Every structure is written in structure tokens, then in C-alpha cells.
Amino acid sequence: MVVMAEAASDAPRRVTILGSTGSVGTQTVDLVARDPDRFPVEALTANRNVDLLARQARQLNARLAVVADPACYAGLKERLSGTGIEAAAGADAVIAAAERPADWVMAAIVGAAGLGPTLAAVRRGAIVAFANKEVLVCAGALMMEEVKAHGATLLPVDSEHSAIYQVFDFERTSSIARLILTASGGPFRSRDRAFMAAATREQAVAHPTWEMGAKISVDSATMMNKGLELIEAHFLFGIPEERIDVLVHPQSVIHSLVEYVDGSVLAQLGTPDMRTPIAYALGWPARIATPAERLDLVKAATLTFEAPDPVRFPALRLARAALQSGGAAPTILSAANEVAVQAFLDRRIGFLDIERIVEETLAALPHRPLSDLAAVRDADADARRDAVGRVTASGAMAVGSR
Ligand SMILES: NC(=O)c1ccc[n+]([C@@H]2O[C@H](COP(=O)([O-])OP(=O)(O)OC[C@H]3O[C@@H](n4cnc5c(N)ncnc54)[C@H](OP(=O)(O)O)[C@@H]3O)[C@@H](O)[C@H]2O)c1
């Protein structure tokens, strides 16, 4: 019995990587490339980075490579000429890539742009390795309904949710008292608000323990990332918001914890290397080897913990309030945050404007119930429009005050 399960879990698994050129995407490519016979590649997708996408497609002998930006099609086609690898472009082509028959799909696009492609993979009943947290934040309840309806398997890739998944008793959820999400605290963990008000893009993306894409790095600096993760955890594990706590743990060794009603607390530990949670999802239910540095607790020596500071980091409060409010509130939170973070990365607004714009957009728009995906898209579009207006007004204020 055990031997048969081992054999089945070692069988080749055809994979598609959505967002293959990003931080999670490239680390997934790294793992897949170590065992090409076991992980043949169906499709790879990117937004604009045709150089890297074409190199990855050649290296992994993918059947299809897709760029979301149609203007990049000619460049991709040229770089793949003579390889026999199909090239395509456009948002619909990314969705079509997710529809192709891969057993396992890595959802590693950043932001709500991942909603359509992730949904396409879910509707095929695929195993979806899920990094793209904004998708669950903007459409959590509907997405989980789709997962159930189509018999898809959602495997969390966020290190915190992967940790919880590994110690969560799905058979006896009533025995779970609370989830505890750990947070590094980000680059501004011990900085005051005056420092944050003047923080630059470079300071905000310089994460102390994880190397990640620009958007999630800024989210870590505001701690909105933990707010998004709280909402993600609520939908993934079905635990109410008031039983999900956040604990700042700067060393990022304990990736999260589950407390049971008897007082037992189970945790998953490891060095901060995303290849460990990605490999957990890639091999699931088997474990596969990774080159991640082994955890040496003697070397780590001291693990410290502190409560998050709600005054210096209001994003966590905003995310909790959005989840409590329900309906379109998390969709609005995430969309306004995407707009504001991009404006900060483009140096159009200051660091503290991000939380202000999110809070104002949440207050300005109705938190309507989301009956279907069209309602999600409408709420997302309304929030983006509102937040863009606030970014523009902030820019005008900044110019006027100089
Ligand atoms: N990085 C981490 O360690 C980490 C950890 C946990 C969770 N996550 C989550 O995983 C997701 C990806 O994060 P990341 O850090 O890997 O981001 P990233 O480095 O910015 O990569 C994003 C990927 O998505 C593609 N992309 C961007 N906009 C797109 C669009 N409109 N349509 C289609 N593809 C698009 C990018 O293509 P181009 O390269 O062409 O721009 C790239 O391949 C996020 O939701 C993040 O919160 C990340």
C-alpha cells in the first residue's frame, strides 16, 4: 500500500508556470529544471520579460510560451524561432495557457491579473500551487466555491500558509483553536513613522530575510502583506478572522503555527528559502529534495517574538476590518493597495500615502455583496479608478507643496 502510494507520487507530473519570470516563478523553474523527466513543461507565461521567458522555455523544452503584453509578441516569436515552441500573447492567451492539460499549475502572477488564469486552472480540476494571494483576497469565497465544484486541489505556496497546511488537521477542524501567522516585520520593523514618511523605494524593497518581487516587498514593509495573508488564510482554511493572529518573528525560521484546543501548538520551521514551500507543492504528496540551506538551530541560537504594532502598521487593522466587513471590501482593499504600491514604486507618492489611499478608498466605496465574478471585476475596477484619482491628487498636492 505504502509502496504503491510512493510509486504514484513519483509519476511524471506535467507542469505549467504562470508568472515564470518572477521571484516565485524563477524559483519554481529552478526546481523543475533539476528533474525534467519528472516535471515536463506544458506552458510558461510572463508579462513582458521575453528574454528570460524565451530562455526558460528553451531550457525546459516547454510546449508553449506566452506574454501577457501583446506588444511583446514579435520579440518572443523571434527568440523562439526554430525551436518548435509555440508563442502567444495577450491576457486571453495567458488564460488559454492555464487551460492546457497540465497536471500541476503554479499560480505566481502578481496581483488581480492572476484571477482569470488561476480560475481557468481551477476549472480544469488541476492541482494549483497557489502563490498569487491577491486572487483569494479579491474573490476568496467565489474562488473556494469553484475549487470545490471542480474538484481542484489548492496547495498554498506562501511560506506561512504552506506551514499551516502541513500541520493543519483537516479531518478535525473543530480541534483547532487558532492560526498564528508569523511575520518578519519587514524592513521598517523598528523604524518610527517619521522615518517611514520619508522612506524611499530602495529602503522599502530591501527585505531583511526574503528576496521577493517588488510589490510583495513593499507589502511587507507596510505589513499589508500580513493583512492579505490573514484574508488568504481565512478563505484557505475556513477559520474566522478573530481566530487568526499575527506574531512578529524577525528571524523567519518558524513559518507559522496552529494552536489546538488542548493547548498543543504545531509549527513548521525552515530557513527562509521559498524553494522549500514551492517544492512541498511541486512534489505533494511526496517530499522532494531542495538545495535550500538546512536549518541549524544552534547557529540560529535565538528566536524572538513580538506583537505587531497597530499604530506604526495600520495596514493590518485595515485588512481585518475589510474581512469583517465582507462583500467587496477585501476586493477594494487589494485593488487600492495594488494601485498605491505601484504609484509608490513609480515614486509618485510617499510610503505612508499607500495606507492612506487604501483606507480612503475603502471608506469611499460601498462594500456590496459579491454574487459572481462579474461583481468582483466591477468592484476591482471601481476601486482602481478611485485609488488612481487619489494618487493623482497626492501627486498634485506634493507638487503644490514644494
Ligand atoms: N516572491 C516571494 O517570495 C513570494 C512569497 C509568497 C507569495 N508570493 C506571491 O506570489 C505572487 C508573485 O510574487 P513575485 O514576488 O514572484 O512577483 P514578481 O517577481 O513581480 O513576478 C510576477 C510575475 O507575474 C508576471 N506578471 C506581472 N503582471 C502580469 C500581468 N498583468 N499578466 C500576466 N503576468 C503578469 C511577471 O512577468 P514579467 O516578469 O514579465 O513582469 C512575473 O512573471 C504574488 O502574489 C506574491 O504576493 C511571493
Coordinates of C-alpha atoms and ligand atoms in Angstrom, one line a residue:
M1 CA 0.0 0.0 0.0
V2 CA 2.7 2.5 1.1
V3 CA 4.9 1.4 -1.8
M4 CA 2.1 1.9 -4.3
A5 CA 1.5 5.5 -3.0
E6 CA 5.2 6.2 -3.3
A7 CA 5.2 4.9 -6.9
A8 CA 2.2 7.1 -7.9
S9 CA 3.6 10.2 -6.3
D10 CA 6.9 9.7 -8.2
A11 CA 5.0 9.6 -11.6
P12 CA 5.7 12.4 -14.1
R13 CA 3.7 15.5 -13.5
R14 CA 3.2 17.9 -16.4
V15 CA 3.5 21.5 -15.2
T16 CA 2.6 25.0 -16.2
I17 CA 4.1 28.0 -14.5
L18 CA 2.1 31.2 -14.6
G19 CA 4.5 34.1 -13.9
S20 CA 7.6 32.0 -14.6
T21 CA 9.8 35.1 -14.9
G22 CA 9.1 36.4 -11.4
S23 CA 10.6 35.7 -8.0
V24 CA 8.4 32.6 -7.2
G25 CA 8.4 31.7 -10.9
T26 CA 12.2 31.6 -11.3
Q27 CA 12.5 29.5 -8.1
T28 CA 9.9 27.1 -9.5
V29 CA 11.8 26.9 -12.8
D30 CA 15.0 26.2 -10.7
L31 CA 13.3 23.2 -9.1
V32 CA 11.6 21.9 -12.2
A33 CA 14.9 22.0 -14.2
R34 CA 16.5 19.7 -11.6
D35 CA 14.2 16.9 -12.6
P36 CA 13.0 17.4 -16.2
D37 CA 11.9 13.8 -16.7
R38 CA 9.6 14.0 -13.7
F39 CA 8.3 17.6 -14.5
P40 CA 7.8 18.0 -18.2
V41 CA 6.6 21.6 -19.0
E42 CA 3.4 22.5 -20.8
A43 CA 3.4 26.3 -20.7
L44 CA 5.3 29.2 -19.2
T45 CA 3.9 32.8 -19.0
A46 CA 5.2 36.3 -18.3
N47 CA 4.0 39.8 -18.6
R48 CA 6.8 41.4 -20.7
N49 CA 10.1 39.8 -19.9
V50 CA 10.6 38.0 -23.3
D51 CA 14.3 37.5 -22.8
L52 CA 14.0 35.4 -19.7
L53 CA 10.8 33.7 -20.8
A54 CA 12.3 32.5 -24.1
R55 CA 15.5 31.3 -22.2
Q56 CA 13.3 29.4 -19.7
A57 CA 11.1 27.9 -22.5
R58 CA 14.3 26.7 -24.3
Q59 CA 15.9 25.3 -21.2
L60 CA 12.8 23.4 -20.1
N61 CA 11.6 22.5 -23.6
A62 CA 8.2 23.9 -22.9
R63 CA 5.4 23.4 -25.5
L64 CA 4.1 27.0 -25.2
A65 CA 5.4 30.4 -24.0
V66 CA 3.0 33.3 -23.5
V67 CA 3.5 37.1 -22.8
A68 CA 0.5 39.0 -21.5
D69 CA 1.5 42.2 -23.3
P70 CA 0.6 41.8 -27.0
A71 CA 3.4 44.4 -27.9
C72 CA 5.9 41.8 -26.9
Y73 CA 4.7 39.0 -29.2
A74 CA 7.2 39.7 -32.1
G75 CA 10.1 39.7 -29.7
L76 CA 9.1 36.4 -28.2
K77 CA 8.4 34.8 -31.5
E78 CA 11.8 35.8 -32.8
R79 CA 13.6 34.4 -29.7
L80 CA 11.8 31.1 -30.1
S81 CA 12.2 30.7 -33.8
G82 CA 13.5 27.3 -34.9
T83 CA 12.7 25.7 -31.5
G84 CA 9.2 24.4 -32.3
I85 CA 7.9 26.1 -29.1
E86 CA 4.6 27.8 -29.7
A87 CA 4.4 31.5 -28.9
A88 CA 1.3 33.5 -28.0
A89 CA 0.4 36.9 -26.5
G90 CA -2.4 38.7 -24.7
A91 CA -4.3 38.3 -21.5
D92 CA -6.6 35.7 -23.1
A93 CA -3.6 33.7 -24.3
V94 CA -2.4 33.6 -20.6
I95 CA -5.8 32.1 -19.7
A96 CA -5.6 29.7 -22.6
A97 CA -2.2 28.6 -21.3
A98 CA -3.7 27.8 -18.0
E99 CA -6.5 25.8 -19.8
R100 CA -3.9 23.5 -21.4
P101 CA -3.7 20.0 -20.0
A102 CA -1.1 20.3 -17.2
D103 CA -1.5 18.3 -14.0
W104 CA 0.1 21.0 -11.9
V105 CA -0.1 24.8 -12.3
M106 CA 2.0 27.3 -10.4
A107 CA -0.1 30.5 -9.9
A108 CA 2.7 33.0 -9.5
I109 CA 1.4 36.1 -11.3
V110 CA 1.4 39.2 -9.1
G111 CA -1.9 40.9 -8.4
A112 CA -5.5 40.5 -9.5
A113 CA -4.2 40.0 -13.1
G114 CA -3.9 36.3 -12.0
L115 CA -7.6 35.9 -11.4
G116 CA -8.6 34.7 -14.9
P117 CA -5.7 32.3 -15.4
T118 CA -5.9 30.8 -11.9
L119 CA -9.6 30.3 -12.3
A120 CA -9.0 28.5 -15.6
A121 CA -6.6 26.1 -14.0
V122 CA -9.1 25.5 -11.1
R123 CA -12.0 24.9 -13.5
R124 CA -9.9 22.1 -15.1
G125 CA -9.7 20.4 -11.7
A126 CA -5.9 20.8 -11.7
I127 CA -3.5 20.8 -8.8
V128 CA -2.9 24.6 -8.3
A129 CA 0.1 25.7 -6.4
F130 CA -1.1 29.0 -5.1
A131 CA 1.3 31.9 -4.6
N132 CA -0.9 34.7 -6.1
K133 CA -2.6 35.7 -2.8
E134 CA -4.4 38.8 -4.3
V135 CA -6.6 36.3 -6.2
L136 CA -8.0 34.9 -2.9
V137 CA -8.2 38.3 -1.3
C138 CA -10.3 39.8 -4.2
A139 CA -12.5 36.7 -4.8
G140 CA -12.0 34.4 -1.9
A141 CA -15.4 32.9 -1.3
L142 CA -16.2 32.5 -5.1
M143 CA -12.8 31.0 -5.7
M144 CA -13.2 28.4 -2.9
E145 CA -16.6 27.5 -4.4
E146 CA -15.0 27.0 -7.8
V147 CA -12.3 24.8 -6.2
K148 CA -14.9 22.6 -4.6
A149 CA -17.2 22.5 -7.6
H150 CA -14.4 21.4 -10.0
G151 CA -12.5 19.1 -7.6
A152 CA -9.3 21.2 -7.9
T153 CA -6.6 21.0 -5.3
L154 CA -5.3 24.3 -3.9
L155 CA -1.8 23.9 -2.4
P156 CA -0.6 27.1 -0.7
V157 CA 2.9 28.4 -1.6
D158 CA 3.1 31.4 0.7
S159 CA 5.5 30.0 3.3
E160 CA 3.1 30.9 6.1
H161 CA 0.2 29.0 4.6
S162 CA 2.3 26.1 3.5
A163 CA 3.4 25.8 7.1
I164 CA -0.2 25.9 8.3
Y165 CA -1.2 23.4 5.6
Q166 CA 1.5 21.0 6.8
V167 CA 0.3 21.0 10.5
F168 CA -3.4 21.6 10.0
D169 CA -5.8 18.7 10.9
F170 CA -8.3 18.9 8.0
E171 CA -10.2 15.9 9.4
R172 CA -10.9 17.5 12.8
T173 CA -11.1 21.3 12.2
S174 CA -13.1 21.7 15.4
S175 CA -10.0 20.8 17.3
I176 CA -8.2 23.9 16.0
A177 CA -8.2 26.9 18.4
R178 CA -6.4 29.4 16.3
L179 CA -3.9 30.0 13.5
I180 CA -0.8 32.1 14.2
L181 CA 0.8 33.7 11.1
T182 CA 4.4 34.8 11.7
A183 CA 5.7 38.0 10.1
S184 CA 9.3 39.1 9.7
G185 CA 8.1 42.7 10.5
G186 CA 9.7 43.9 7.2
P187 CA 12.5 46.4 6.7
F188 CA 10.8 49.1 8.9
R189 CA 10.0 46.8 11.9
S190 CA 11.9 49.1 14.3
R191 CA 11.5 52.4 12.4
D192 CA 9.3 55.2 13.5
R193 CA 6.6 56.9 11.4
A194 CA 8.8 59.9 10.7
F195 CA 11.3 57.6 9.0
M196 CA 8.6 55.8 7.1
A197 CA 7.2 59.1 5.9
A198 CA 10.4 59.8 4.0
A199 CA 11.2 56.1 3.1
T200 CA 12.4 55.5 -0.5
R201 CA 11.6 52.8 -2.9
E202 CA 15.1 51.2 -2.3
Q203 CA 14.6 51.2 1.5
A204 CA 11.1 49.7 1.2
V205 CA 12.1 46.8 -1.1
A206 CA 15.2 45.8 1.0
H207 CA 13.6 42.9 2.9
P208 CA 15.7 41.7 5.8
T209 CA 15.1 37.9 5.3
W210 CA 13.3 37.2 2.0
E211 CA 14.2 38.0 -1.6
M212 CA 10.9 38.7 -3.4
G213 CA 9.3 40.7 -6.2
A214 CA 8.9 44.5 -5.7
K215 CA 5.1 44.5 -4.9
I216 CA 5.2 41.9 -2.1
S217 CA 8.4 43.5 -0.7
V218 CA 6.6 46.9 -0.4
D219 CA 3.6 45.0 1.1
S220 CA 5.9 43.5 3.7
A221 CA 7.2 47.0 4.5
T222 CA 3.7 48.3 5.2
M223 CA 2.7 44.9 6.7
M224 CA -0.2 44.9 4.2
N225 CA 1.3 41.6 3.1
K226 CA 0.3 40.1 6.5
G227 CA -3.2 41.6 6.1
L228 CA -3.5 40.0 2.7
E229 CA -2.2 36.7 4.2
L230 CA -4.8 36.9 7.0
I231 CA -7.6 37.1 4.4
E232 CA -6.0 34.4 2.4
A233 CA -5.7 32.1 5.5
H234 CA -9.4 32.7 6.3
F235 CA -10.5 31.5 2.9
L236 CA -8.0 28.7 2.6
F237 CA -8.6 27.1 6.0
G238 CA -12.1 28.3 6.8
I239 CA -11.0 29.8 10.2
P240 CA -12.8 33.0 11.2
E241 CA -10.8 36.3 11.3
E242 CA -10.9 36.6 15.1
R243 CA -9.1 33.2 15.4
I244 CA -6.2 34.2 13.2
D245 CA -3.4 36.0 15.0
V246 CA -0.2 37.6 13.8
L247 CA 3.1 37.3 15.5
V248 CA 6.2 39.2 14.6
H249 CA 9.2 36.8 14.4
P250 CA 12.2 38.7 12.7
Q251 CA 14.3 35.6 12.1
S252 CA 11.7 34.0 9.7
V253 CA 12.5 30.5 11.0
I254 CA 9.1 29.5 12.3
H255 CA 6.9 29.9 9.2
S256 CA 3.5 29.8 11.1
L257 CA 1.7 27.8 13.8
V258 CA -1.6 26.1 14.6
E259 CA -2.8 26.0 18.2
Y260 CA -5.2 23.2 19.1
V261 CA -7.9 23.2 21.8
D262 CA -5.7 21.1 24.1
G263 CA -3.0 23.8 24.1
S264 CA -0.7 22.0 21.7
V265 CA 0.9 24.3 19.2
L266 CA 2.3 22.7 16.0
A267 CA 4.7 24.7 13.7
Q268 CA 6.7 24.2 10.6
L269 CA 10.3 25.5 10.6
G270 CA 13.0 26.0 8.0
T271 CA 15.5 28.5 6.6
P272 CA 13.8 31.4 4.7
D273 CA 14.0 29.9 1.2
M274 CA 10.9 29.9 -1.0
R275 CA 12.1 26.8 -2.7
T276 CA 11.0 24.8 0.3
P277 CA 7.3 25.6 0.2
I278 CA 7.4 25.6 -3.6
A279 CA 8.9 22.1 -3.5
Y280 CA 6.3 21.0 -1.0
A281 CA 3.6 21.9 -3.5
L282 CA 5.5 20.6 -6.5
G283 CA 6.1 17.1 -5.1
W284 CA 2.9 16.9 -3.0
P285 CA 2.0 14.5 -1.5
A286 CA 5.6 13.3 -1.8
R287 CA 8.6 15.4 -0.5
I288 CA 11.3 16.3 -3.0
A289 CA 14.9 17.3 -2.2
T290 CA 15.8 21.0 -2.5
P291 CA 19.2 22.8 -2.3
A292 CA 17.7 25.1 0.5
E293 CA 20.2 25.6 3.3
R294 CA 19.4 23.2 6.2
L295 CA 18.1 24.7 9.4
D296 CA 20.8 24.8 12.1
L297 CA 19.1 25.7 15.4
V298 CA 22.4 26.0 17.2
K299 CA 23.5 28.6 14.7
A300 CA 20.1 30.3 14.8
A301 CA 20.5 30.3 18.6
T302 CA 17.9 32.9 19.4
L303 CA 14.3 33.1 18.1
T304 CA 12.4 36.2 19.1
F305 CA 8.8 37.2 19.0
E306 CA 6.8 40.4 19.4
A307 CA 3.3 41.7 18.9
P308 CA 2.7 43.7 15.8
D309 CA 2.4 47.5 16.4
P310 CA -1.0 48.6 15.2
V311 CA -0.1 52.3 15.4
R312 CA 3.0 52.1 13.2
F313 CA 1.5 49.5 10.9
P314 CA -2.2 50.3 10.4
A315 CA -2.5 48.1 7.3
L316 CA -3.1 45.0 9.4
R317 CA -6.1 46.8 11.0
L318 CA -7.4 47.8 7.6
A319 CA -7.2 44.2 6.3
R320 CA -9.0 42.8 9.4
A321 CA -11.7 45.5 9.0
A322 CA -12.2 44.6 5.4
L323 CA -12.5 40.9 6.1
Q324 CA -15.1 41.7 8.9
S325 CA -17.0 44.0 6.6
G326 CA -17.0 41.3 3.9
G327 CA -18.6 41.6 0.4
A328 CA -16.4 43.8 -1.8
A329 CA -14.3 45.2 1.0
P330 CA -11.3 42.8 0.6
T331 CA -11.5 43.3 -3.2
I332 CA -11.4 47.1 -2.7
L333 CA -8.5 46.8 -0.2
S334 CA -6.4 44.7 -2.5
A335 CA -7.1 46.7 -5.7
A336 CA -6.5 50.1 -4.0
N337 CA -3.3 48.7 -2.5
E338 CA -2.1 47.5 -5.9
V339 CA -2.6 50.9 -7.4
A340 CA -0.9 52.7 -4.4
V341 CA 2.0 50.3 -4.2
Q342 CA 2.7 50.8 -8.0
A343 CA 2.5 54.6 -7.6
F344 CA 5.0 54.4 -4.7
L345 CA 7.3 52.2 -6.8
D346 CA 7.0 54.8 -9.6
R347 CA 7.9 57.5 -7.0
R348 CA 4.6 59.3 -7.5
I349 CA 3.5 59.1 -3.8
G350 CA 5.2 58.7 -0.4
F351 CA 5.3 55.4 1.6
L352 CA 2.6 56.5 4.1
D353 CA 0.3 57.5 1.3
I354 CA -0.1 53.8 0.5
E355 CA -2.1 53.1 3.7
R356 CA -4.0 56.4 3.4
I357 CA -5.1 55.7 -0.1
V358 CA -6.2 52.2 0.8
E359 CA -8.2 53.5 3.8
E360 CA -9.8 56.3 1.9
T361 CA -10.8 54.1 -1.0
L362 CA -12.3 51.5 1.4
A363 CA -14.3 54.3 3.1
A364 CA -15.4 55.9 -0.2
L365 CA -16.9 52.8 -1.9
P366 CA -19.8 50.5 -1.0
H367 CA -19.0 47.0 0.3
R368 CA -21.5 45.3 -1.8
P369 CA -22.1 41.5 -1.7
L370 CA -20.2 39.7 -4.5
S371 CA -22.6 37.3 -6.1
D372 CA -20.4 36.4 -9.1
L373 CA -17.1 37.1 -10.8
A374 CA -18.5 40.0 -12.8
A375 CA -19.3 41.7 -9.5
V376 CA -15.7 41.1 -8.4
R377 CA -14.3 42.6 -11.6
D378 CA -16.6 45.6 -11.2
A379 CA -15.6 46.2 -7.6
D380 CA -11.9 45.8 -8.5
A381 CA -12.3 48.3 -11.4
D382 CA -14.2 50.8 -9.3
A383 CA -11.5 50.6 -6.6
R384 CA -8.7 51.1 -9.1
R385 CA -10.4 54.1 -10.6
D386 CA -11.0 55.7 -7.1
A387 CA -7.4 54.9 -6.0
V388 CA -5.9 56.3 -9.2
G389 CA -7.8 59.6 -8.6
R390 CA -6.3 59.7 -5.1
V391 CA -2.8 59.0 -6.4
T392 CA -3.2 61.9 -8.9
A393 CA -4.5 64.2 -6.2
S394 CA -1.5 63.2 -3.9
G395 CA 0.9 64.0 -6.8
A396 CA -0.7 67.4 -7.3
M397 CA -0.5 68.1 -3.6
A398 CA 3.2 67.1 -3.5
V399 CA 4.0 69.4 -6.4
G400 CA 1.9 72.2 -5.0
S401 CA 3.6 72.0 -1.6
R402 CA 7.2 72.1 -2.9
Ligands
LIG1 N1 8.3 36.4 -4.0 C1 8.0 35.6 -3.0 O1 8.9 35.2 -2.3 C2 6.6 35.4 -2.6 C3 6.3 34.7 -1.5 C4 5.0 34.3 -1.2 C5 4.0 34.8 -2.0 N2 4.3 35.5 -3.2 C6 3.2 35.9 -4.0 O2 3.4 35.3 -5.3 C7 3.0 36.2 -6.3 C8 4.2 36.5 -7.2 O3 5.1 37.2 -6.5 P1 6.6 37.5 -7.0 O4 7.3 38.1 -5.9 O5 7.1 36.3 -7.7 O6 6.3 38.6 -8.1 P2 7.2 39.2 -9.3 O7 8.6 38.8 -9.0 O8 6.9 40.6 -9.5 O9 6.7 38.3 -10.6 C9 5.4 38.4 -11.1 C10 5.2 37.6 -12.3 O10 4.0 37.8 -12.9 C11 4.1 38.3 -14.2 N3 3.1 39.3 -14.4 C12 3.1 40.6 -13.9 N4 2.0 41.3 -14.3 C13 1.3 40.4 -15.1 C14 0.1 40.5 -15.9 N5 -0.6 41.7 -15.9 N6 -0.3 39.5 -16.6 C15 0.4 38.3 -16.6 N7 1.6 38.1 -15.9 C16 2.0 39.2 -15.2 C17 5.5 38.9 -14.3 O11 6.0 38.9 -15.6 P3 7.3 39.9 -16.0 O12 8.5 39.3 -15.4 O13 7.3 39.9 -17.5 O14 6.9 41.2 -15.4 C18 6.2 37.8 -13.4 O15 6.4 36.6 -14.2 C19 2.4 37.5 -5.6 O16 1.0 37.4 -5.5 C20 3.1 37.4 -4.2 O17 2.3 38.0 -3.2 C21 5.5 35.8 -3.5

